[in-house]
Coordinates of C-alpha atoms in Angstrom, one line a residue:
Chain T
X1 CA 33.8 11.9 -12.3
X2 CA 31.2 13.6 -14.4
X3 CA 27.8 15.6 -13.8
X4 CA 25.3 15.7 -16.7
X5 CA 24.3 19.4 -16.9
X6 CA 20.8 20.2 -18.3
X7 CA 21.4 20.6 -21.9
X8 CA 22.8 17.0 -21.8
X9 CA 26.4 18.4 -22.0
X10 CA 29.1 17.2 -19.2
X11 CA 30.5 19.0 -16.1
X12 CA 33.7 17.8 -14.3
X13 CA 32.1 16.8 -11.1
X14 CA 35.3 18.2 -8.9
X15 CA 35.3 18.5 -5.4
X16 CA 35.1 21.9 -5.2
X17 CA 32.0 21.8 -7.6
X18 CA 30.1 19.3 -5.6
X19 CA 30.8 21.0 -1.9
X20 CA 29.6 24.3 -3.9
X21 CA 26.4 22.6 -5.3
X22 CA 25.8 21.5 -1.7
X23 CA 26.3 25.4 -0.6
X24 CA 23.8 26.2 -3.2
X25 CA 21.0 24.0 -2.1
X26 CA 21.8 24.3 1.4
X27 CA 21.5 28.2 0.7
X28 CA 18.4 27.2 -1.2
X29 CA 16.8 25.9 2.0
X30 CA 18.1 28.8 3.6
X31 CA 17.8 30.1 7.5
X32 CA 14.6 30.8 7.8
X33 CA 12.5 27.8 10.1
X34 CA 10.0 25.6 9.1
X35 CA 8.2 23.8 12.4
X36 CA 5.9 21.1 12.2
X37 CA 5.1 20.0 16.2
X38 CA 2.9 16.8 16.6
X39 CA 0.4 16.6 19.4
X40 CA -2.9 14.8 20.1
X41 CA -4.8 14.0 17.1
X42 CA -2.8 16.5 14.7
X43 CA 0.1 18.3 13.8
X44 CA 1.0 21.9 13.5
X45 CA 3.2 23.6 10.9
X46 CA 4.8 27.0 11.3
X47 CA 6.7 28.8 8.8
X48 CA 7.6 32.5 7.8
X49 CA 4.8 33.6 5.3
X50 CA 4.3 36.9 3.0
X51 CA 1.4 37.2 0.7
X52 CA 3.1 39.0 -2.0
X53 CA 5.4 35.4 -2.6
X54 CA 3.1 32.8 -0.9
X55 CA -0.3 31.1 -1.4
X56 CA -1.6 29.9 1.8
X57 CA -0.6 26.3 2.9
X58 CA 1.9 26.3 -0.3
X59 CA 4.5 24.1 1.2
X60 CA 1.9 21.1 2.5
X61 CA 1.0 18.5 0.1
X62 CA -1.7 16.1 1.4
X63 CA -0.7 12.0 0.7
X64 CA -3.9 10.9 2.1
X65 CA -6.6 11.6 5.4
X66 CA -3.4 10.9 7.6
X67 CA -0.6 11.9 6.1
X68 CA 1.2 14.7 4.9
X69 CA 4.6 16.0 3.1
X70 CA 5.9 19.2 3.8
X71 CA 8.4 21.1 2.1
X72 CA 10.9 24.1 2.7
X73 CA 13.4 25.4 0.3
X74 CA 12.9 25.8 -3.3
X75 CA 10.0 26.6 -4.4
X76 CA 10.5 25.0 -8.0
X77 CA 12.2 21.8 -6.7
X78 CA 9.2 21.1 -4.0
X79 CA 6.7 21.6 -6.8
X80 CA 8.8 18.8 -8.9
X81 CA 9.4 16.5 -5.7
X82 CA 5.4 16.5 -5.1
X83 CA 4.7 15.5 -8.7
X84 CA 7.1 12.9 -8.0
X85 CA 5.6 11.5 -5.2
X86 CA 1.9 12.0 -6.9
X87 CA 3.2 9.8 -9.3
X88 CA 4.6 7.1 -7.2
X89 CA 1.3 7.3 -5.4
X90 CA -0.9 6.8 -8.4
X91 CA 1.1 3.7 -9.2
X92 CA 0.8 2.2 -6.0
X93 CA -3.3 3.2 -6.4
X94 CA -3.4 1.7 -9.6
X95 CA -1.6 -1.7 -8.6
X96 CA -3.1 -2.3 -5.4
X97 CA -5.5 0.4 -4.4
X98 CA -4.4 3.4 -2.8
X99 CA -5.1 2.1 1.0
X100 CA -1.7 0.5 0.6
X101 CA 0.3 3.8 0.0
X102 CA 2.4 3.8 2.7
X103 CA 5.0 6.8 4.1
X104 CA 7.7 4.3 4.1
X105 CA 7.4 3.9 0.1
X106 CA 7.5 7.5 -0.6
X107 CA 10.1 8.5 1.9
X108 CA 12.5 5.7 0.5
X109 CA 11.8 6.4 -3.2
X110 CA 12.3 10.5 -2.7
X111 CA 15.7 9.9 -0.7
X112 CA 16.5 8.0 -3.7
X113 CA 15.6 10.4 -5.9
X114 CA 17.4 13.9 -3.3
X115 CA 20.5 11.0 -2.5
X116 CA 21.1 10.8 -6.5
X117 CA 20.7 14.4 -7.5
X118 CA 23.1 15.3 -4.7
X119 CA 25.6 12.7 -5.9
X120 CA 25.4 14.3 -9.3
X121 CA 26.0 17.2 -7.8
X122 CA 22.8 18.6 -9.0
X123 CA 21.1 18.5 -5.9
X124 CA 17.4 19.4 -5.3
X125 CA 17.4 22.8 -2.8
X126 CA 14.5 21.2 -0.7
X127 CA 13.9 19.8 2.4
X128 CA 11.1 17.9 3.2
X129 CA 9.3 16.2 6.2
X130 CA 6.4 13.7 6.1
X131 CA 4.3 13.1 8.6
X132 CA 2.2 10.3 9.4
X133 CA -0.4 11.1 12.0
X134 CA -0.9 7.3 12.6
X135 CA 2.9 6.7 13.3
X136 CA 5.1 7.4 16.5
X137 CA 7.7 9.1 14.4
X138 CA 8.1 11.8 11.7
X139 CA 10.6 11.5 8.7
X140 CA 13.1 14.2 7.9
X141 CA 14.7 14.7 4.5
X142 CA 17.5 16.5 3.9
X143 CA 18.4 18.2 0.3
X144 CA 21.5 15.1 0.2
X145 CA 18.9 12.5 0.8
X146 CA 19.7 11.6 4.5
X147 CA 16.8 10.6 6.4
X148 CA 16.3 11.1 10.5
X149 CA 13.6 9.8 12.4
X150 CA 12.5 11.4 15.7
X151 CA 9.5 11.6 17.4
X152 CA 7.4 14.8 19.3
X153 CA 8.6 17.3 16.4
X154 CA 10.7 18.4 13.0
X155 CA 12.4 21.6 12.1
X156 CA 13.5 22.2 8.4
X157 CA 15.8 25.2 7.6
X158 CA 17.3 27.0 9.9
X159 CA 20.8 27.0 8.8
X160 CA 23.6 28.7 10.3
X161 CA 24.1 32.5 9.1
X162 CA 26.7 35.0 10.3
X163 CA 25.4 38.5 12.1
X164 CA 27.0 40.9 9.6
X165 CA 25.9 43.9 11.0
X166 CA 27.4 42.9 14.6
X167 CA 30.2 41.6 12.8
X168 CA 31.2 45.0 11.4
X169 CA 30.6 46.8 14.2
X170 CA 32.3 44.2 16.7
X171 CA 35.4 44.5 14.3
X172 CA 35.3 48.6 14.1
X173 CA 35.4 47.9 18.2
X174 CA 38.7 45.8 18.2
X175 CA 40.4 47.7 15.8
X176 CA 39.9 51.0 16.9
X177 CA 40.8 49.6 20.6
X178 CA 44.5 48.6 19.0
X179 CA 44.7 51.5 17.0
X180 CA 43.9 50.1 13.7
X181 CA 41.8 52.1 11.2
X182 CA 39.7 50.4 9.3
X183 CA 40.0 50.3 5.3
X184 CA 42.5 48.0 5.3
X185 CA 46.3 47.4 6.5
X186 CA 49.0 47.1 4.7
X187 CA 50.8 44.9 7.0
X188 CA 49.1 41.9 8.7
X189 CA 48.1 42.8 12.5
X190 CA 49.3 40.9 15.1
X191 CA 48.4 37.7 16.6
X192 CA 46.4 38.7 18.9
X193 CA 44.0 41.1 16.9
X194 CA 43.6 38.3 14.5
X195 CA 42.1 36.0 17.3
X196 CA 40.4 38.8 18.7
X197 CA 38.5 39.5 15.4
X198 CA 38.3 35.2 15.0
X199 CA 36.2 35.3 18.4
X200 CA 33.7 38.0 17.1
X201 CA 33.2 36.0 14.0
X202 CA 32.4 33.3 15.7
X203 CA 30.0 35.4 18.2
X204 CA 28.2 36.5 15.3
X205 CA 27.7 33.3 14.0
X206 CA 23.1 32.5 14.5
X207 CA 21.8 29.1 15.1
X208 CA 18.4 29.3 14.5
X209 CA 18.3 25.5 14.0
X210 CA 19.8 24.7 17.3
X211 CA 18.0 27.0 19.0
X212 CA 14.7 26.0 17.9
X213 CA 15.5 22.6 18.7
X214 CA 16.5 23.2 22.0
X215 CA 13.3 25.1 23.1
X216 CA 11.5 22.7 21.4
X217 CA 12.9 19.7 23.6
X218 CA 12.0 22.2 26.7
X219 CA 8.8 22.6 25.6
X220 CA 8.0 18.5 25.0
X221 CA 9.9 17.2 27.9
X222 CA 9.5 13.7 28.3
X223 CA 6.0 13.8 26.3
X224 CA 5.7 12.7 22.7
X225 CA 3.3 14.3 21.7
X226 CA 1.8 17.8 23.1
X227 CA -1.6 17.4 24.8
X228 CA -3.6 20.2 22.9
X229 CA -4.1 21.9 19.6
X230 CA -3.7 25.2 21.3
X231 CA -0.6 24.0 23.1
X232 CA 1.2 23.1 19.8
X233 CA 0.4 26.8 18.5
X234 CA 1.7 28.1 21.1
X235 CA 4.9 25.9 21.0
X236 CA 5.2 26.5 17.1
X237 CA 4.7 30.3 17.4
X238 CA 6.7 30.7 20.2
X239 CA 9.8 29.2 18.7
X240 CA 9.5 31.3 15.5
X241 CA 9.3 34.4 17.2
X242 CA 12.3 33.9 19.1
X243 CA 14.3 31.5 16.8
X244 CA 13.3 32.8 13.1
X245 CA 15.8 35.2 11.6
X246 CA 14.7 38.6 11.0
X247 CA 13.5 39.8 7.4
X248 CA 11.4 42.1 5.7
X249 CA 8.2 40.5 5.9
X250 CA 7.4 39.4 9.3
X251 CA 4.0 37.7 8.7
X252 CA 3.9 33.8 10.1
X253 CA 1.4 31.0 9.1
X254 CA 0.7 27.8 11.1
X255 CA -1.9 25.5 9.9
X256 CA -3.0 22.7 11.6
X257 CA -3.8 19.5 10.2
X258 CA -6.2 17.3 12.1
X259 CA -9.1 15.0 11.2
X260 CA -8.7 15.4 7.4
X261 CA -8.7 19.0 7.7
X262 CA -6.5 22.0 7.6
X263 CA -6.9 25.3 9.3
X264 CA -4.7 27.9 9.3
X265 CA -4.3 31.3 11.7
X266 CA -1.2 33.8 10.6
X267 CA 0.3 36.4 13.0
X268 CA 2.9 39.3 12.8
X269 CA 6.0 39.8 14.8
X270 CA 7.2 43.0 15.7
X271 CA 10.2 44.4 12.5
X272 CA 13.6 43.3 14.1
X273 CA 16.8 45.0 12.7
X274 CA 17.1 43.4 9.6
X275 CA 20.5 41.6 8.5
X276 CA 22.9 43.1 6.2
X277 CA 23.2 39.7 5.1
X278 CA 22.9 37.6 1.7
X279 CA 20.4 38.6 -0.4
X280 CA 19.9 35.6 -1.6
X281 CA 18.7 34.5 1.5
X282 CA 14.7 34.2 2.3
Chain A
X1 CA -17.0 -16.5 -19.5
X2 CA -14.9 -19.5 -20.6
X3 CA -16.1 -22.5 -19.5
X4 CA -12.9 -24.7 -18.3
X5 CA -12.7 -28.0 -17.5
X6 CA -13.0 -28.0 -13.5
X7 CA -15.8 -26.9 -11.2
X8 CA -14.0 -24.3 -8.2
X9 CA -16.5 -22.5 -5.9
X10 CA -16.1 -20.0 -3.2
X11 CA -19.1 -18.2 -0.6
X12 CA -18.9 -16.5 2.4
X13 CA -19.9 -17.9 5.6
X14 CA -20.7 -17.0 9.0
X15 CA -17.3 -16.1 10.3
X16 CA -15.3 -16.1 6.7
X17 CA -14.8 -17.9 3.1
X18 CA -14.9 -21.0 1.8
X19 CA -12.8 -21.9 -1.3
X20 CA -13.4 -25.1 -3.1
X21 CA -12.5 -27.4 -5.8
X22 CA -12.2 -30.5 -7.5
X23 CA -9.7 -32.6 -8.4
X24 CA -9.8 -33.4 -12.3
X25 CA -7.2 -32.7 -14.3
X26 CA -8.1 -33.2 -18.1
X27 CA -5.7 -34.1 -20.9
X28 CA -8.0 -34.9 -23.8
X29 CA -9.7 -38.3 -23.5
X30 CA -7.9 -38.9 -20.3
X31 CA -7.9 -37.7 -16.7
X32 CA -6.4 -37.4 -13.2
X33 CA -8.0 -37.2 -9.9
X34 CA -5.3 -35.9 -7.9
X35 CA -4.8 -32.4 -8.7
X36 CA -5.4 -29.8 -6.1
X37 CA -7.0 -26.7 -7.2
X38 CA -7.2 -24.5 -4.4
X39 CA -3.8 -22.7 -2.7
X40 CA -3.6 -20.3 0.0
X41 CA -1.8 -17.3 -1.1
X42 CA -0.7 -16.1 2.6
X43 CA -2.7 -17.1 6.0
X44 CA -5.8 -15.1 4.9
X45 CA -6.0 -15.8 1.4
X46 CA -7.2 -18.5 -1.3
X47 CA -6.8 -18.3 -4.7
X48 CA -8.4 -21.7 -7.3
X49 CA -8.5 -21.5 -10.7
X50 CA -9.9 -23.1 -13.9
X51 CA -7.9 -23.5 -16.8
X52 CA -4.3 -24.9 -18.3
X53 CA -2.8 -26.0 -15.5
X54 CA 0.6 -23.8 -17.1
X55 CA -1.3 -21.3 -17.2
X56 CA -3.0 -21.0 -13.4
X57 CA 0.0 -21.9 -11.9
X58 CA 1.7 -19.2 -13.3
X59 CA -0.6 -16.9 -12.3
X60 CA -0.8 -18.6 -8.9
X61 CA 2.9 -17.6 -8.3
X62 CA 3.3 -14.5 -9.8
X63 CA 0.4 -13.2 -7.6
X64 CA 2.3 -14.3 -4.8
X65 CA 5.9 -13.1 -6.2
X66 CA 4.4 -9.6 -6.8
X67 CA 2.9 -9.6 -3.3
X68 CA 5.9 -10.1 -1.2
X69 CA 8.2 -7.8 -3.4
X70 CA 5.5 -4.9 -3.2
X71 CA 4.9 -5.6 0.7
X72 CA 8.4 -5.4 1.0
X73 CA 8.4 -1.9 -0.4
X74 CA 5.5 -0.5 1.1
X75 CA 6.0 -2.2 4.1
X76 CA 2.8 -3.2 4.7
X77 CA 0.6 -6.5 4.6
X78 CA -1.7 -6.5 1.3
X79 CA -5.0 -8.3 2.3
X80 CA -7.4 -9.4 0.0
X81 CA -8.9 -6.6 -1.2
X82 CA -5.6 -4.8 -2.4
X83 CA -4.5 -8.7 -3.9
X84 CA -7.8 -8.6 -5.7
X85 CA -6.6 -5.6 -7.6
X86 CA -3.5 -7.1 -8.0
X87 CA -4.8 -10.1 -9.5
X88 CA -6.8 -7.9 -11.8
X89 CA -4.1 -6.1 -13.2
X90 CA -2.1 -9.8 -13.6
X91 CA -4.5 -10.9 -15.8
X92 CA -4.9 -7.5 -18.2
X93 CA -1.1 -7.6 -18.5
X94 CA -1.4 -11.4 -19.6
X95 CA -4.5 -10.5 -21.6
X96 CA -2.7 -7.8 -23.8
X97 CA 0.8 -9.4 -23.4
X98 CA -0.3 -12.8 -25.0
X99 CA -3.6 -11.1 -27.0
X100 CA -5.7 -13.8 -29.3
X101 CA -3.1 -16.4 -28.7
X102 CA -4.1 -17.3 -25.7
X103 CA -7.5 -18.4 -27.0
X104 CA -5.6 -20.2 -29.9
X105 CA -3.4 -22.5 -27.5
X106 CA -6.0 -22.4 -25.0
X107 CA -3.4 -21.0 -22.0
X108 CA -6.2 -19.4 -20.5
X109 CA -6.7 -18.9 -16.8
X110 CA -9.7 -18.1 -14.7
X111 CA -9.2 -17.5 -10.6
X112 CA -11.7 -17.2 -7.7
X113 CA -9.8 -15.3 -4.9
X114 CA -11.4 -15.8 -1.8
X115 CA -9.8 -14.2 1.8
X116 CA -10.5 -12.6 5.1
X117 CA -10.5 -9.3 5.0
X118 CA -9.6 -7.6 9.1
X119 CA -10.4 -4.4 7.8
X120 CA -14.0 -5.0 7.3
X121 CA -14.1 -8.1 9.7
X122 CA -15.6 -10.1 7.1
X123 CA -15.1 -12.4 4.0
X124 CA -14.7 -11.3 0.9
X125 CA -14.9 -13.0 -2.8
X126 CA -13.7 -11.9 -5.5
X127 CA -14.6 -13.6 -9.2
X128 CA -12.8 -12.9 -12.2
X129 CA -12.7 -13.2 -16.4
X130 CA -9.9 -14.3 -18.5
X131 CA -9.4 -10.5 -19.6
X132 CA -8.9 -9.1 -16.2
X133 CA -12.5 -8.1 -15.6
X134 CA -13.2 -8.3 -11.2
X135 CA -16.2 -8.6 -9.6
X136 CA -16.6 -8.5 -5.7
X137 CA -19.9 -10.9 -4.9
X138 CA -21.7 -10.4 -1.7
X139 CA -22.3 -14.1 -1.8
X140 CA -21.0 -16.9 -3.9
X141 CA -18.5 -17.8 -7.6
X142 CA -18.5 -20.4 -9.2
X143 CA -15.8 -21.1 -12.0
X144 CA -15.3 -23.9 -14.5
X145 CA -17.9 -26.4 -16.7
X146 CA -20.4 -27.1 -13.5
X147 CA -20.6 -23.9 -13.0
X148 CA -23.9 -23.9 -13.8
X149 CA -25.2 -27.0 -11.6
X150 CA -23.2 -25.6 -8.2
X151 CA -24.5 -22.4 -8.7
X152 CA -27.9 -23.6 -9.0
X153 CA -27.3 -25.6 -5.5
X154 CA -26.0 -22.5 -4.0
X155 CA -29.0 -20.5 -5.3
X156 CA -31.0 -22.9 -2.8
X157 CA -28.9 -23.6 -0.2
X158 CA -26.2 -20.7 0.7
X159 CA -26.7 -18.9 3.3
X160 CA -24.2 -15.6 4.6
X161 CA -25.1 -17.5 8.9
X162 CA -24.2 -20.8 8.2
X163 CA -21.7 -22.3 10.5
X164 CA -18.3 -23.8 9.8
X165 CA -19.0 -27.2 9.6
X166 CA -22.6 -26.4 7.2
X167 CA -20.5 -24.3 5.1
X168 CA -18.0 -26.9 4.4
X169 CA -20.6 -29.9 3.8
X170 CA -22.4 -27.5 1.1
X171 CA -18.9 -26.5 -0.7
X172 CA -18.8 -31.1 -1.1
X173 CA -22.8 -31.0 -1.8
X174 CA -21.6 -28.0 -4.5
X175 CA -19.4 -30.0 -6.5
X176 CA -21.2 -33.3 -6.0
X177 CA -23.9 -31.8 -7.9
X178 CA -21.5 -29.9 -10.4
X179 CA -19.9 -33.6 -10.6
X180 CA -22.5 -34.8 -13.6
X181 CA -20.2 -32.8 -15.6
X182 CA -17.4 -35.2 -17.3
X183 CA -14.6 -32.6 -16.5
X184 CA -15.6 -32.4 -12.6
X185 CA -14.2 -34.9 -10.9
X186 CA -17.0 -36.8 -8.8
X187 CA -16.1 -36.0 -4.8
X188 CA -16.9 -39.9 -3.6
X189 CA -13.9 -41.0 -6.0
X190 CA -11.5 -38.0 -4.9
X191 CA -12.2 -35.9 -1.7
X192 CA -12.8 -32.1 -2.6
X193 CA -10.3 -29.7 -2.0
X194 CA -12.0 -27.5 1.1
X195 CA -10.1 -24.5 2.3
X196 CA -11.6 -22.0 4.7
X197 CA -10.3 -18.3 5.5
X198 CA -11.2 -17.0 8.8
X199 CA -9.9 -14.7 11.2
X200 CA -8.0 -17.5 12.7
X201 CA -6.2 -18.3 9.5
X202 CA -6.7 -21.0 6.5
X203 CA -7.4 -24.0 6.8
X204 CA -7.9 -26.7 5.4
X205 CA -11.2 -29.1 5.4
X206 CA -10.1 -32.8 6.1
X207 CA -9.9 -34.6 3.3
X208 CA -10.9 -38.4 5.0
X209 CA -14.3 -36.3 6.1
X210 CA -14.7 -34.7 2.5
X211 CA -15.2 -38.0 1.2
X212 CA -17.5 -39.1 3.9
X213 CA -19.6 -36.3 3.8
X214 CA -20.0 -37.2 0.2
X215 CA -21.0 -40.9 0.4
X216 CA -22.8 -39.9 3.3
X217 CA -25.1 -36.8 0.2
X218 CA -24.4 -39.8 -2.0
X219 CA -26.1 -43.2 -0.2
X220 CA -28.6 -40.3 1.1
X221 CA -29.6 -39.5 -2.7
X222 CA -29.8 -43.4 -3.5
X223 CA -32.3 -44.0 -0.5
X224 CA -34.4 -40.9 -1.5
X225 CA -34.2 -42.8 -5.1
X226 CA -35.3 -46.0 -4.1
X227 CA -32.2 -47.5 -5.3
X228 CA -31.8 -51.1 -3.7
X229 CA -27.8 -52.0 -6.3
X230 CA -25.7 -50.0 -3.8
X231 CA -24.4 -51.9 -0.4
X232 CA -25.7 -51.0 2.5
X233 CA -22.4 -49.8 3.8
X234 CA -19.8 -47.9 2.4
X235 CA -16.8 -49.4 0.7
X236 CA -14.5 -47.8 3.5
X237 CA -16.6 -48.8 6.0
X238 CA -16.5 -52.4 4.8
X239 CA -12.4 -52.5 5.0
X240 CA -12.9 -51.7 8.1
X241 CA -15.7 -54.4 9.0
X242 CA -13.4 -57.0 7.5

């Protein structure tokens, strides 16, 4: 099993490589929420936003007066995946008139493309969701090329992340309650301040994915699709404030996309305690 | 344009298109009058041509190959608008693929593409050049040597309102008059080919009534003429009689 790198050279495509290069564009995607919530006539799309990094509406590329894709991830890959898809849509324009570009085409030829990268374990750090404003359903792409369908809503992002500041200072707890200073041992502590410390790693562990999702559902109920403009806002913004992790900039955008047109409103939530986390991480 | 050896014809009508042909096929000094011109393409869609029979039925079933692969991709029905470019882009590949020779050999093709469009809620007709050059006409095409005498008759007589049954009566009238060319085949000898594309579907004209619609223009011409040699009844109707 081989990989060919960039300057046309080979990589042994190992196991341990490949679940890496999944870590990276996984990582690449990264924890931070991207929310696109349909409702009557429209859609609404709600992401962290700082205007030292980020032109407004960056990560929505228009297909046509209906449709949309929208990307979250890496900044370089989207910009490559959307010239992709440009392309495939100019061939379809120029073979059979561009009335006949369809979601379905696009979404199958890009999960082609992500589902081959990610084989190669060279996998595009993007996740992408297109949206058809004419169609019950929105499409979900993941970085590996897996495509989910669902109705009423789509997150991207959101990957689990551990707490390390809690972490630390849940561990100082345990071990200072059995004695144990911290800097190390040089013995290994019992059993029972292992699972100790195993259950505060686990309670640090964030879900901003699942938790989105699950206010999300709340929020929709039964309904497809939400009944107002202002009510998708409201669903979109609440979900990011409490879902999104914190970080230095804490500047949203959601634009709207009805009738042909975008608008876009931005708002500020109030500076959390930021992670001693990754630093890679948006 | 190349004037081939057929006369094919296509107008809108009230509620659609008519398609049309004759039914010569010319090999040098000799002929058959057997050979349908006009196909439908899927249940909204015609396509005739003029030309080497090799060469329209190729493009006859390529149009239709490339259809059902791309619909399978985009998962979509094309309708004749997005064939029409289709077709168009067929014919510039054959054009530059094959260049000069197809002038040389003569494996030359030249479609009418005629279909129900339920987009617009209307007909459309779409002509074409040997090269690949489209034009959509609000009206009516006419392709192949009598060309020139159905257009003339459709000059006069088409109208965008008339009615199925009108509109299929002039498409016979059409090639009966483009019939005093040698390459047309006259409709009282073989019925003419009469498809219609409505938002019902295509179908097509009955071929029994084609032909007596045309010795019906045809005895109706002689008595305008004066002309006492023709029997007073039709041959067919005179098998029966007997």
């Amino acid at each position: 099993m081989t990989a060919k790198n960039f300057t046309g050279g080979l990589t042994l495509n190992t196991p341990e490589f490949f679940a890496r290069q999944q870590g990276v564009a996984a990582n690449a995607v990264g924890i931070h929420l991207l929310i696109a919530a349909k409702y009557n006539g429209g859609v609404a799309i709600g992401h962290k936003f700082n205007k030292n990094q980020n032109d407004p509406r960056e990560w929505i590329e228009r297909i046509n007066s209906t449709s949309l894709v929208v990307g979250w991830g890496d900044w370089g890959h989207f910009r490559q995946l959307c010239s992709f898809i440009r392309e495939l849509i100019l061939g379809i324009k120029d073979l059979i008139t561009e009335e006949y570009v369809t979601n379905s085409f696009l979404i199958d030829r890009a999960a082609l493309l992500l589902e081959s990268a990610s084989q190669s374990s060279q996998p595009y750090g993007v996740a992408l969701v297109f949206i058809d404003l004419g169609e019950e359903k929105l499409s979900i792409l993941h970085f590996n090329g897996k495509i989910m369908r669902r109705s009423q809503f789509g997150v991207l992002g959101g990957y689990d992340y551990e707490d390390l500041k809690r972490l630390k200072e849940e561990s100082k707890i345990v071990l200072a309650k059995h004695g144990i200073k911290p800097g190390g041992l040089a013995y290994d502590p019992p059993p029972e301040v292992i699972q100790e410390l195993d259950d505060v790693y686990v309670r640090s562990i964030k879900t901003p994915l699942k938790s989105a999702l699950v206010t999300l559902e709340k929020i929709y109920g039964e309904r497809d699709l939400l009944d107002t403009k202002e009510e998708a806002i409201g669903a979109v913004k609440n979900t990011l404030l409490k879902h999104d992790p914190p970080s230095k900039k804490e500047t949203f955008e959601i634009t709207t996309f009805e009738n042909g047109n975008f608008e876009s409103i931005y708002f500020t939530r109030r500076k959390q305690k930021m992670l001693a986390c990754n630093p890679s991480r948006k | 344009m190349l004037k081939s050896g057929t006369t094919i014809l296509a107008f809108r009508y009230k509620d659609g298109v008519i398609v049309a042909g004759d039914r010569r096929m010319t090999d040098n000094h000799y002929h058959h009058d057997d050979y349908v011109k006009v196909e439908d393409v899927d249940n909204l869609t015609l396509i005739a041509c003029a030309g080497t029979v090799a060469a329209v039925q190729l493009l006859a079933q390529t149009l239709v190959s490339v259809r059902e692969q791309l619909e399978e991709k985009i998962r979509k029905p094309i309708f004749v608008d997005g064939q029409a470019e289709l077709l168009k882009n067929i014919l510039i590949g054959n054009f530059f693929r094959n260049g000069m020779a197809m002038y040389w050999l003569n494996y030359i093709a030249v479609p009418v593409l005629g279909g129900f469009d339920p987009k617009m809620d209307k007909g459309r007709i779409f002509g074409y050049d040997e090269a690949g050059g489209i034009y959509e006409r609000p009206d009516y095409v006419a392709v192949g040597s009598g060309q020139v005498n159905a257009e003339t008759l459709l000059d006069e007589k088409w109208d965008p309102k008339l009615e199925l049954e009108n509109a299929e009566e002039l498409a016979v009238r059409a090639i009966l008059r483009a019939s005093r060319d040698n390459y047309t085949a006259p409709p009282v000898l073989a019925p003419v080919t009469v498809f219609h594309a409505s938002k019902g579907g295509v179908c097509q004209m009955d071929e029994r009534k084609a032909l007596e619609v045309a010795w019906d223009i045809f005895y109706k011409d002689a008595e305008r003429r004066g002309d006492s040699t023709l029997p007073e009844i039709a041959p067919d109707t005179a098998r029966e009689a007997k």
